[in-house]
């Protein structure tokens, strides 16, 4: 049985996270603690008639909980979906990045180095889940996304969202144990769960996976993502415009160089 109360060696072995949507109560504690831990600011939002707030992830919100209403037996029912980076096993964002700003940590996190970023935003186009967000409102923008709390893993701690989840909807552990737990829940409760572990095979597999009692397409999940890893497809597309790509990379690298030099000058 996987449990966030069990000791886990966060510095070794490939890790995974299982989000069991049948247990999520929509408290948004994960959303709040994520902002707090990552020192993210608050963006102004407006009421839209939906409790989801903000409606989508953005550069200041690495994770958001979406609210889905449905009617069951003449009664209102709610489903909640936590969204964040899926941390692909073979990330398309890392493959598309021409300067190596993204790195796949052996434990699972896909990390990002802003100092290397040239702002080309190929990562945003390559990600099948639409995760990386750009700081459009800033003078020197960079990419922002969930970090898998890799700094907490380095310190022997589990991700902040998993730590704070009171309904035990978020489970962190060794990847193989997470997959085994997901398969066991479906096998033991076939009437409760959709017979699919979202993320186990999508885009070649991801470190974050979901279980649900509602078909995933009804909860806004992209269900047309191929099972094969996407980097090969990414470069097949980019290679069609090698001259334009090379020129753009050169220009943006110069922009990034002067941007980073300016930041360092301010810090001295």
PDB file of C-alpha atoms in Angstrom:
ATOM      1  CA  UNK A   1       0.000   0.000   0.000  1.00  0.00           C
ATOM      2  CA  UNK A   2       1.435   3.355  -0.992  1.00  0.00           C
ATOM      3  CA  UNK A   3       1.122   6.043   1.637  1.00  0.00           C
ATOM      4  CA  UNK A   4       2.488   9.523   2.108  1.00  0.00           C
ATOM      5  CA  UNK A   5       3.009   8.695   5.789  1.00  0.00           C
ATOM      6  CA  UNK A   6       5.542   5.996   4.900  1.00  0.00           C
ATOM      7  CA  UNK A   7       9.237   6.934   4.779  1.00  0.00           C
ATOM      8  CA  UNK A   8      10.447   7.318   1.202  1.00  0.00           C
ATOM      9  CA  UNK A   9      14.022   7.760   0.034  1.00  0.00           C
ATOM     10  CA  UNK A  10      13.504  10.803  -2.176  1.00  0.00           C
ATOM     11  CA  UNK A  11      17.102  10.878  -3.382  1.00  0.00           C
ATOM     12  CA  UNK A  12      17.178   7.531  -5.155  1.00  0.00           C
ATOM     13  CA  UNK A  13      15.110   5.416  -7.534  1.00  0.00           C
ATOM     14  CA  UNK A  14      12.656   6.714 -10.098  1.00  0.00           C
ATOM     15  CA  UNK A  15       9.687   8.414  -8.430  1.00  0.00           C
ATOM     16  CA  UNK A  16       6.049   8.792  -9.373  1.00  0.00           C
ATOM     17  CA  UNK A  17       2.838  10.392  -8.202  1.00  0.00           C
ATOM     18  CA  UNK A  18      -0.655   8.943  -8.393  1.00  0.00           C
ATOM     19  CA  UNK A  19      -3.633  11.290  -8.241  1.00  0.00           C
ATOM     20  CA  UNK A  20      -6.799   9.384  -7.387  1.00  0.00           C
ATOM     21  CA  UNK A  21      -9.533  11.759  -8.491  1.00  0.00           C
ATOM     22  CA  UNK A  22     -12.186   9.750  -6.630  1.00  0.00           C
ATOM     23  CA  UNK A  23     -10.615  10.938  -3.384  1.00  0.00           C
ATOM     24  CA  UNK A  24     -10.144  14.618  -4.266  1.00  0.00           C
ATOM     25  CA  UNK A  25     -12.515  16.914  -2.390  1.00  0.00           C
ATOM     26  CA  UNK A  26     -11.576  20.127  -4.228  1.00  0.00           C
ATOM     27  CA  UNK A  27     -10.159  21.870  -1.161  1.00  0.00           C
ATOM     28  CA  UNK A  28      -7.359  23.406  -3.277  1.00  0.00           C
ATOM     29  CA  UNK A  29      -4.861  22.919  -0.468  1.00  0.00           C
ATOM     30  CA  UNK A  30      -2.381  21.630  -3.075  1.00  0.00           C
ATOM     31  CA  UNK A  31      -2.850  24.783  -5.120  1.00  0.00           C
ATOM     32  CA  UNK A  32      -2.238  27.039  -2.142  1.00  0.00           C
ATOM     33  CA  UNK A  33       0.789  25.217  -0.771  1.00  0.00           C
ATOM     34  CA  UNK A  34       2.324  25.062  -4.258  1.00  0.00           C
ATOM     35  CA  UNK A  35       2.167  28.853  -4.520  1.00  0.00           C
ATOM     36  CA  UNK A  36       3.553  29.210  -1.042  1.00  0.00           C
ATOM     37  CA  UNK A  37       6.450  26.795  -1.471  1.00  0.00           C
ATOM     38  CA  UNK A  38       7.440  28.165  -4.882  1.00  0.00           C
ATOM     39  CA  UNK A  39       6.975  31.797  -3.842  1.00  0.00           C
ATOM     40  CA  UNK A  40       4.571  32.554  -6.669  1.00  0.00           C
ATOM     41  CA  UNK A  41       2.575  35.781  -6.835  1.00  0.00           C
ATOM     42  CA  UNK A  42      -1.170  36.153  -7.298  1.00  0.00           C
ATOM     43  CA  UNK A  43      -2.716  37.214 -10.580  1.00  0.00           C
ATOM     44  CA  UNK A  44      -6.039  39.044 -10.683  1.00  0.00           C
ATOM     45  CA  UNK A  45      -8.913  36.793 -11.749  1.00  0.00           C
ATOM     46  CA  UNK A  46     -12.607  37.319 -12.473  1.00  0.00           C
ATOM     47  CA  UNK A  47     -15.718  35.314 -11.655  1.00  0.00           C
ATOM     48  CA  UNK A  48     -16.883  33.216 -14.597  1.00  0.00           C
ATOM     49  CA  UNK A  49     -19.639  31.137 -13.053  1.00  0.00           C
ATOM     50  CA  UNK A  50     -17.173  28.321 -12.469  1.00  0.00           C
ATOM     51  CA  UNK A  51     -15.433  27.621  -9.171  1.00  0.00           C
ATOM     52  CA  UNK A  52     -12.178  26.874 -11.005  1.00  0.00           C
ATOM     53  CA  UNK A  53      -9.862  29.749 -10.215  1.00  0.00           C
ATOM     54  CA  UNK A  54      -7.750  30.514 -12.141  1.00  0.00           C
ATOM     55  CA  UNK A  55      -9.284  28.737 -15.117  1.00  0.00           C
ATOM     56  CA  UNK A  56      -5.903  27.489 -16.344  1.00  0.00           C
ATOM     57  CA  UNK A  57      -2.347  27.183 -15.095  1.00  0.00           C
ATOM     58  CA  UNK A  58      -0.246  30.284 -15.658  1.00  0.00           C
ATOM     59  CA  UNK A  59       3.255  31.544 -14.931  1.00  0.00           C
ATOM     60  CA  UNK A  60       2.319  32.184 -11.291  1.00  0.00           C
ATOM     61  CA  UNK A  61       0.183  29.073 -10.816  1.00  0.00           C
ATOM     62  CA  UNK A  62       2.013  25.778 -11.271  1.00  0.00           C
ATOM     63  CA  UNK A  63      -0.999  23.694 -10.272  1.00  0.00           C
ATOM     64  CA  UNK A  64      -4.712  24.380 -10.333  1.00  0.00           C
ATOM     65  CA  UNK A  65      -7.784  22.376  -9.332  1.00  0.00           C
ATOM     66  CA  UNK A  66     -10.545  22.312 -11.933  1.00  0.00           C
ATOM     67  CA  UNK A  67     -14.184  21.884 -10.947  1.00  0.00           C
ATOM     68  CA  UNK A  68     -16.534  19.833 -13.131  1.00  0.00           C
ATOM     69  CA  UNK A  69     -20.274  19.692 -12.441  1.00  0.00           C
ATOM     70  CA  UNK A  70     -22.469  16.774 -13.440  1.00  0.00           C
ATOM     71  CA  UNK A  71     -25.968  15.567 -12.619  1.00  0.00           C
ATOM     72  CA  UNK A  72     -26.335  12.102 -11.107  1.00  0.00           C
ATOM     73  CA  UNK A  73     -29.785  10.694 -10.291  1.00  0.00           C
ATOM     74  CA  UNK A  74     -31.235  14.205 -10.254  1.00  0.00           C
ATOM     75  CA  UNK A  75     -28.561  15.405  -7.839  1.00  0.00           C
ATOM     76  CA  UNK A  76     -25.664  17.764  -8.397  1.00  0.00           C
ATOM     77  CA  UNK A  77     -22.295  16.062  -8.283  1.00  0.00           C
ATOM     78  CA  UNK A  78     -18.761  17.414  -8.481  1.00  0.00           C
ATOM     79  CA  UNK A  79     -15.524  16.096  -9.881  1.00  0.00           C
ATOM     80  CA  UNK A  80     -12.182  17.775  -9.247  1.00  0.00           C
ATOM     81  CA  UNK A  81      -9.015  17.559 -11.318  1.00  0.00           C
ATOM     82  CA  UNK A  82      -5.614  18.728 -10.128  1.00  0.00           C
ATOM     83  CA  UNK A  83      -3.449  19.815 -13.064  1.00  0.00           C
ATOM     84  CA  UNK A  84       0.338  20.317 -13.217  1.00  0.00           C
ATOM     85  CA  UNK A  85       3.332  19.259 -15.296  1.00  0.00           C
ATOM     86  CA  UNK A  86       3.145  15.531 -16.016  1.00  0.00           C
ATOM     87  CA  UNK A  87       6.948  15.162 -15.981  1.00  0.00           C
ATOM     88  CA  UNK A  88       7.191  12.902 -19.043  1.00  0.00           C
ATOM     89  CA  UNK A  89       9.678  10.047 -19.047  1.00  0.00           C
ATOM     90  CA  UNK A  90      11.015  11.319 -22.375  1.00  0.00           C
ATOM     91  CA  UNK A  91       9.982  14.990 -22.331  1.00  0.00           C
ATOM     92  CA  UNK A  92       9.259  16.719 -25.621  1.00  0.00           C
ATOM     93  CA  UNK A  93      10.019  20.106 -24.015  1.00  0.00           C
ATOM     94  CA  UNK A  94      13.602  19.019 -23.306  1.00  0.00           C
ATOM     95  CA  UNK A  95      13.985  17.633 -26.797  1.00  0.00           C
ATOM     96  CA  UNK A  96      12.636  20.794 -28.443  1.00  0.00           C
ATOM     97  CA  UNK A  97      14.791  23.162 -26.365  1.00  0.00           C
ATOM     98  CA  UNK A  98      17.796  24.118 -28.532  1.00  0.00           C
ATOM     99  CA  UNK A  99      19.918  25.301 -25.591  1.00  0.00           C
ATOM    100  CA  UNK A 100      19.333  22.546 -23.054  1.00  0.00           C
ATOM    101  CA  UNK A 101      17.315  24.607 -20.600  1.00  0.00           C
ATOM    102  CA  UNK A 102      15.264  21.537 -19.660  1.00  0.00           C
ATOM    103  CA  UNK A 103      16.751  18.477 -17.981  1.00  0.00           C
ATOM    104  CA  UNK A 104      15.222  15.137 -17.103  1.00  0.00           C
ATOM    105  CA  UNK A 105      16.228  14.252 -13.554  1.00  0.00           C
ATOM    106  CA  UNK A 106      16.773  10.465 -13.159  1.00  0.00           C
ATOM    107  CA  UNK A 107      14.261  10.489 -10.301  1.00  0.00           C
ATOM    108  CA  UNK A 108      11.490  11.828 -12.550  1.00  0.00           C
ATOM    109  CA  UNK A 109      11.340  15.652 -12.392  1.00  0.00           C
ATOM    110  CA  UNK A 110      11.737  17.671 -15.589  1.00  0.00           C
ATOM    111  CA  UNK A 111      13.707  20.700 -14.403  1.00  0.00           C
ATOM    112  CA  UNK A 112      14.249  24.070 -16.061  1.00  0.00           C
ATOM    113  CA  UNK A 113      17.244  26.426 -16.012  1.00  0.00           C
ATOM    114  CA  UNK A 114      16.124  29.995 -16.717  1.00  0.00           C
ATOM    115  CA  UNK A 115      19.694  31.182 -17.267  1.00  0.00           C
ATOM    116  CA  UNK A 116      19.989  28.986 -20.349  1.00  0.00           C
ATOM    117  CA  UNK A 117      16.556  29.920 -21.733  1.00  0.00           C
ATOM    118  CA  UNK A 118      16.529  32.093 -24.866  1.00  0.00           C
ATOM    119  CA  UNK A 119      12.764  32.584 -24.876  1.00  0.00           C
ATOM    120  CA  UNK A 120      12.071  30.721 -28.134  1.00  0.00           C
ATOM    121  CA  UNK A 121       9.090  28.972 -26.502  1.00  0.00           C
ATOM    122  CA  UNK A 122       9.574  25.773 -28.494  1.00  0.00           C
ATOM    123  CA  UNK A 123       8.911  23.952 -25.222  1.00  0.00           C
ATOM    124  CA  UNK A 124       5.410  25.423 -25.131  1.00  0.00           C
ATOM    125  CA  UNK A 125       4.703  24.216 -28.650  1.00  0.00           C
ATOM    126  CA  UNK A 126       6.210  20.777 -28.038  1.00  0.00           C
ATOM    127  CA  UNK A 127       4.450  19.910 -24.769  1.00  0.00           C
ATOM    128  CA  UNK A 128       1.460  17.648 -25.517  1.00  0.00           C
ATOM    129  CA  UNK A 129      -0.183  18.687 -22.258  1.00  0.00           C
ATOM    130  CA  UNK A 130       0.165  22.470 -22.728  1.00  0.00           C
ATOM    131  CA  UNK A 131       2.098  22.925 -19.486  1.00  0.00           C
ATOM    132  CA  UNK A 132       4.999  25.428 -19.831  1.00  0.00           C
ATOM    133  CA  UNK A 133       3.830  29.015 -19.327  1.00  0.00           C
ATOM    134  CA  UNK A 134       5.550  32.231 -20.344  1.00  0.00           C
ATOM    135  CA  UNK A 135       5.832  35.386 -18.258  1.00  0.00           C
ATOM    136  CA  UNK A 136       4.269  37.568 -20.940  1.00  0.00           C
ATOM    137  CA  UNK A 137       3.793  40.496 -18.571  1.00  0.00           C
ATOM    138  CA  UNK A 138       7.461  40.774 -17.575  1.00  0.00           C
ATOM    139  CA  UNK A 139      10.241  42.738 -19.263  1.00  0.00           C
ATOM    140  CA  UNK A 140      12.613  39.765 -19.160  1.00  0.00           C
ATOM    141  CA  UNK A 141      10.285  36.783 -19.228  1.00  0.00           C
ATOM    142  CA  UNK A 142      11.188  33.151 -18.649  1.00  0.00           C
ATOM    143  CA  UNK A 143       9.267  29.890 -18.648  1.00  0.00           C
ATOM    144  CA  UNK A 144       7.491  28.703 -15.506  1.00  0.00           C
ATOM    145  CA  UNK A 145       6.076  25.299 -14.623  1.00  0.00           C
ATOM    146  CA  UNK A 146       5.762  22.700 -11.843  1.00  0.00           C
ATOM    147  CA  UNK A 147       9.172  21.581 -10.585  1.00  0.00           C
ATOM    148  CA  UNK A 148       8.051  18.285  -8.970  1.00  0.00           C
ATOM    149  CA  UNK A 149       9.407  20.044  -5.868  1.00  0.00           C
ATOM    150  CA  UNK A 150      12.853  18.789  -6.834  1.00  0.00           C
ATOM    151  CA  UNK A 151      14.353  21.019  -4.145  1.00  0.00           C
ATOM    152  CA  UNK A 152      12.279  19.169  -1.546  1.00  0.00           C
ATOM    153  CA  UNK A 153      13.349  15.805  -2.990  1.00  0.00           C
ATOM    154  CA  UNK A 154      16.960  16.897  -2.644  1.00  0.00           C
ATOM    155  CA  UNK A 155      16.235  17.664   1.007  1.00  0.00           C
ATOM    156  CA  UNK A 156      14.609  14.274   1.608  1.00  0.00           C
ATOM    157  CA  UNK A 157      11.063  15.657   1.538  1.00  0.00           C
ATOM    158  CA  UNK A 158       8.079  14.700  -0.608  1.00  0.00           C
ATOM    159  CA  UNK A 159       6.385  17.216  -2.955  1.00  0.00           C
ATOM    160  CA  UNK A 160       4.465  19.888  -1.079  1.00  0.00           C
ATOM    161  CA  UNK A 161       1.121  19.083  -2.742  1.00  0.00           C
ATOM    162  CA  UNK A 162       1.365  15.416  -1.745  1.00  0.00           C
ATOM    163  CA  UNK A 163       2.361  16.406   1.778  1.00  0.00           C
ATOM    164  CA  UNK A 164      -0.600  18.725   2.260  1.00  0.00           C
ATOM    165  CA  UNK A 165      -3.365  16.604   0.667  1.00  0.00           C
ATOM    166  CA  UNK A 166      -5.753  15.834   3.524  1.00  0.00           C
ATOM    167  CA  UNK A 167      -7.981  13.496   1.518  1.00  0.00           C
ATOM    168  CA  UNK A 168      -5.009  11.357   0.450  1.00  0.00           C
ATOM    169  CA  UNK A 169      -5.818  11.876  -3.208  1.00  0.00           C
ATOM    170  CA  UNK A 170      -2.130  12.487  -4.024  1.00  0.00           C
ATOM    171  CA  UNK A 171       0.308   9.635  -3.471  1.00  0.00           C
ATOM    172  CA  UNK A 172       4.061   9.911  -3.896  1.00  0.00           C
ATOM    173  CA  UNK A 173       6.478   7.015  -3.990  1.00  0.00           C
ATOM    174  CA  UNK A 174       8.726   4.831  -6.060  1.00  0.00           C
ATOM    175  CA  UNK A 175       7.472   4.755  -9.630  1.00  0.00           C
ATOM    176  CA  UNK A 176       6.993   0.998  -9.839  1.00  0.00           C
ATOM    177  CA  UNK A 177       5.089   0.964  -6.542  1.00  0.00           C
ATOM    178  CA  UNK A 178       2.840   3.777  -7.763  1.00  0.00           C
ATOM    179  CA  UNK A 179       1.981   1.891 -10.954  1.00  0.00           C
ATOM    180  CA  UNK A 180       1.349  -1.318  -8.992  1.00  0.00           C
ATOM    181  CA  UNK A 181      -0.931   0.551  -6.586  1.00  0.00           C
ATOM    182  CA  UNK A 182      -2.929   2.073  -9.439  1.00  0.00           C
ATOM    183  CA  UNK A 183      -3.358  -1.304 -11.124  1.00  0.00           C
ATOM    184  CA  UNK A 184      -4.421  -2.889  -7.823  1.00  0.00           C
ATOM    185  CA  UNK A 185      -7.077  -0.273  -7.183  1.00  0.00           C
ATOM    186  CA  UNK A 186      -8.599  -0.816 -10.607  1.00  0.00           C
ATOM    187  CA  UNK A 187      -8.461  -4.604 -10.223  1.00  0.00           C
ATOM    188  CA  UNK A 188     -10.012  -4.540  -6.741  1.00  0.00           C
ATOM    189  CA  UNK A 189     -12.666  -1.939  -7.628  1.00  0.00           C
ATOM    190  CA  UNK A 190     -13.596  -2.355 -11.292  1.00  0.00           C
ATOM    191  CA  UNK A 191     -17.009  -0.816 -10.681  1.00  0.00           C
ATOM    192  CA  UNK A 192     -15.430   2.305  -9.189  1.00  0.00           C
ATOM    193  CA  UNK A 193     -12.683   3.197 -11.662  1.00  0.00           C
ATOM    194  CA  UNK A 194     -12.374   3.721 -15.393  1.00  0.00           C
ATOM    195  CA  UNK A 195     -10.095   0.919 -16.593  1.00  0.00           C
ATOM    196  CA  UNK A 196      -7.261   3.240 -17.549  1.00  0.00           C
ATOM    197  CA  UNK A 197      -4.268   4.782 -15.779  1.00  0.00           C
ATOM    198  CA  UNK A 198      -3.877   8.162 -17.439  1.00  0.00           C
ATOM    199  CA  UNK A 199      -0.196   8.936 -17.876  1.00  0.00           C
ATOM    200  CA  UNK A 200       1.058   5.349 -17.792  1.00  0.00           C
ATOM    201  CA  UNK A 201       1.351   5.253 -21.568  1.00  0.00           C
ATOM    202  CA  UNK A 202       0.468   8.738 -22.854  1.00  0.00           C
ATOM    203  CA  UNK A 203       3.422  10.405 -24.604  1.00  0.00           C
ATOM    204  CA  UNK A 204       5.578   7.394 -23.782  1.00  0.00           C
ATOM    205  CA  UNK A 205       4.639   7.523 -20.106  1.00  0.00           C
ATOM    206  CA  UNK A 206       4.752  10.214 -17.431  1.00  0.00           C
ATOM    207  CA  UNK A 207       5.862  10.360 -13.812  1.00  0.00           C
ATOM    208  CA  UNK A 208       2.434  11.689 -12.739  1.00  0.00           C
ATOM    209  CA  UNK A 209      -0.602   9.477 -13.286  1.00  0.00           C
ATOM    210  CA  UNK A 210      -4.334   9.607 -12.641  1.00  0.00           C
ATOM    211  CA  UNK A 211      -7.213   7.324 -11.698  1.00  0.00           C
ATOM    212  CA  UNK A 212     -10.797   8.408 -12.253  1.00  0.00           C
ATOM    213  CA  UNK A 213     -14.367   7.166 -11.926  1.00  0.00           C
ATOM    214  CA  UNK A 214     -15.396   9.382 -14.849  1.00  0.00           C
ATOM    215  CA  UNK A 215     -14.130   8.978 -18.435  1.00  0.00           C
ATOM    216  CA  UNK A 216     -11.084  11.182 -18.737  1.00  0.00           C
ATOM    217  CA  UNK A 217     -12.362  13.007 -21.799  1.00  0.00           C
ATOM    218  CA  UNK A 218     -15.276  14.295 -19.691  1.00  0.00           C
ATOM    219  CA  UNK A 219     -12.785  15.891 -17.297  1.00  0.00           C
ATOM    220  CA  UNK A 220     -10.839  17.840 -19.865  1.00  0.00           C
ATOM    221  CA  UNK A 221      -7.962  15.381 -20.303  1.00  0.00           C
ATOM    222  CA  UNK A 222      -6.389  15.162 -23.738  1.00  0.00           C
ATOM    223  CA  UNK A 223      -7.134  11.610 -24.815  1.00  0.00           C
ATOM    224  CA  UNK A 224      -5.677  11.768 -28.322  1.00  0.00           C
ATOM    225  CA  UNK A 225      -2.047  11.851 -27.186  1.00  0.00           C
ATOM    226  CA  UNK A 226      -0.004   9.072 -28.840  1.00  0.00           C
ATOM    227  CA  UNK A 227       1.582   6.349 -26.724  1.00  0.00           C
ATOM    228  CA  UNK A 228       5.027   6.804 -28.241  1.00  0.00           C
ATOM    229  CA  UNK A 229       7.462   9.333 -26.791  1.00  0.00           C
ATOM    230  CA  UNK A 230       7.195  12.618 -28.669  1.00  0.00           C
ATOM    231  CA  UNK A 231      10.786  13.956 -29.008  1.00  0.00           C
ATOM    232  CA  UNK A 232      11.279  12.157 -32.329  1.00  0.00           C
ATOM    233  CA  UNK A 233       8.137  13.772 -33.701  1.00  0.00           C
ATOM    234  CA  UNK A 234       9.215  17.153 -32.328  1.00  0.00           C
ATOM    235  CA  UNK A 235      12.525  17.177 -34.145  1.00  0.00           C
ATOM    236  CA  UNK A 236      10.954  15.788 -37.289  1.00  0.00           C
ATOM    237  CA  UNK A 237       8.932  18.997 -37.414  1.00  0.00           C
ATOM    238  CA  UNK A 238      11.716  21.389 -36.431  1.00  0.00           C
ATOM    239  CA  UNK A 239      14.173  19.917 -38.915  1.00  0.00           C
ATOM    240  CA  UNK A 240      11.967  21.087 -41.768  1.00  0.00           C
ATOM    241  CA  UNK A 241      13.024  24.675 -41.117  1.00  0.00           C
ATOM    242  CA  UNK A 242      16.735  24.360 -40.182  1.00  0.00           C
ATOM    243  CA  UNK A 243      17.847  27.745 -41.534  1.00  0.00           C
ATOM    244  CA  UNK A 244      15.102  29.682 -39.807  1.00  0.00           C
ATOM    245  CA  UNK A 245      15.657  27.768 -36.578  1.00  0.00           C
ATOM    246  CA  UNK A 246      19.394  28.412 -36.616  1.00  0.00           C
ATOM    247  CA  UNK A 247      18.986  32.125 -37.182  1.00  0.00           C
ATOM    248  CA  UNK A 248      16.335  32.443 -34.524  1.00  0.00           C
ATOM    249  CA  UNK A 249      18.393  30.527 -31.987  1.00  0.00           C
ATOM    250  CA  UNK A 250      21.396  32.779 -32.601  1.00  0.00           C
ATOM    251  CA  UNK A 251      19.366  35.954 -32.165  1.00  0.00           C
ATOM    252  CA  UNK A 252      17.561  34.725 -29.079  1.00  0.00           C
ATOM    253  CA  UNK A 253      20.803  33.455 -27.532  1.00  0.00           C
ATOM    254  CA  UNK A 254      22.216  36.967 -27.772  1.00  0.00           C
ATOM    255  CA  UNK A 255      19.070  38.380 -26.181  1.00  0.00           C
ATOM    256  CA  UNK A 256      19.321  35.848 -23.356  1.00  0.00           C
ATOM    257  CA  UNK A 257      23.012  36.608 -22.853  1.00  0.00           C
ATOM    258  CA  UNK A 258      22.414  40.324 -22.359  1.00  0.00           C
ATOM    259  CA  UNK A 259      19.339  39.634 -20.216  1.00  0.00           C
ATOM    260  CA  UNK A 260      21.238  37.337 -17.873  1.00  0.00           C
ATOM    261  CA  UNK A 261      24.227  39.663 -17.780  1.00  0.00           C
ATOM    262  CA  UNK A 262      21.895  42.463 -16.724  1.00  0.00           C
ATOM    263  CA  UNK A 263      20.419  40.365 -13.941  1.00  0.00           C
ATOM    264  CA  UNK A 264      23.878  39.480 -12.644  1.00  0.00           C
ATOM    265  CA  UNK A 265      24.964  43.108 -12.732  1.00  0.00           C
ATOM    266  CA  UNK A 266      21.977  44.038 -10.569  1.00  0.00           C
ATOM    267  CA  UNK A 267      22.946  41.380  -8.056  1.00  0.00           C
ATOM    268  CA  UNK A 268      26.513  42.591  -7.702  1.00  0.00           C
TER     269      UNK A 268
END
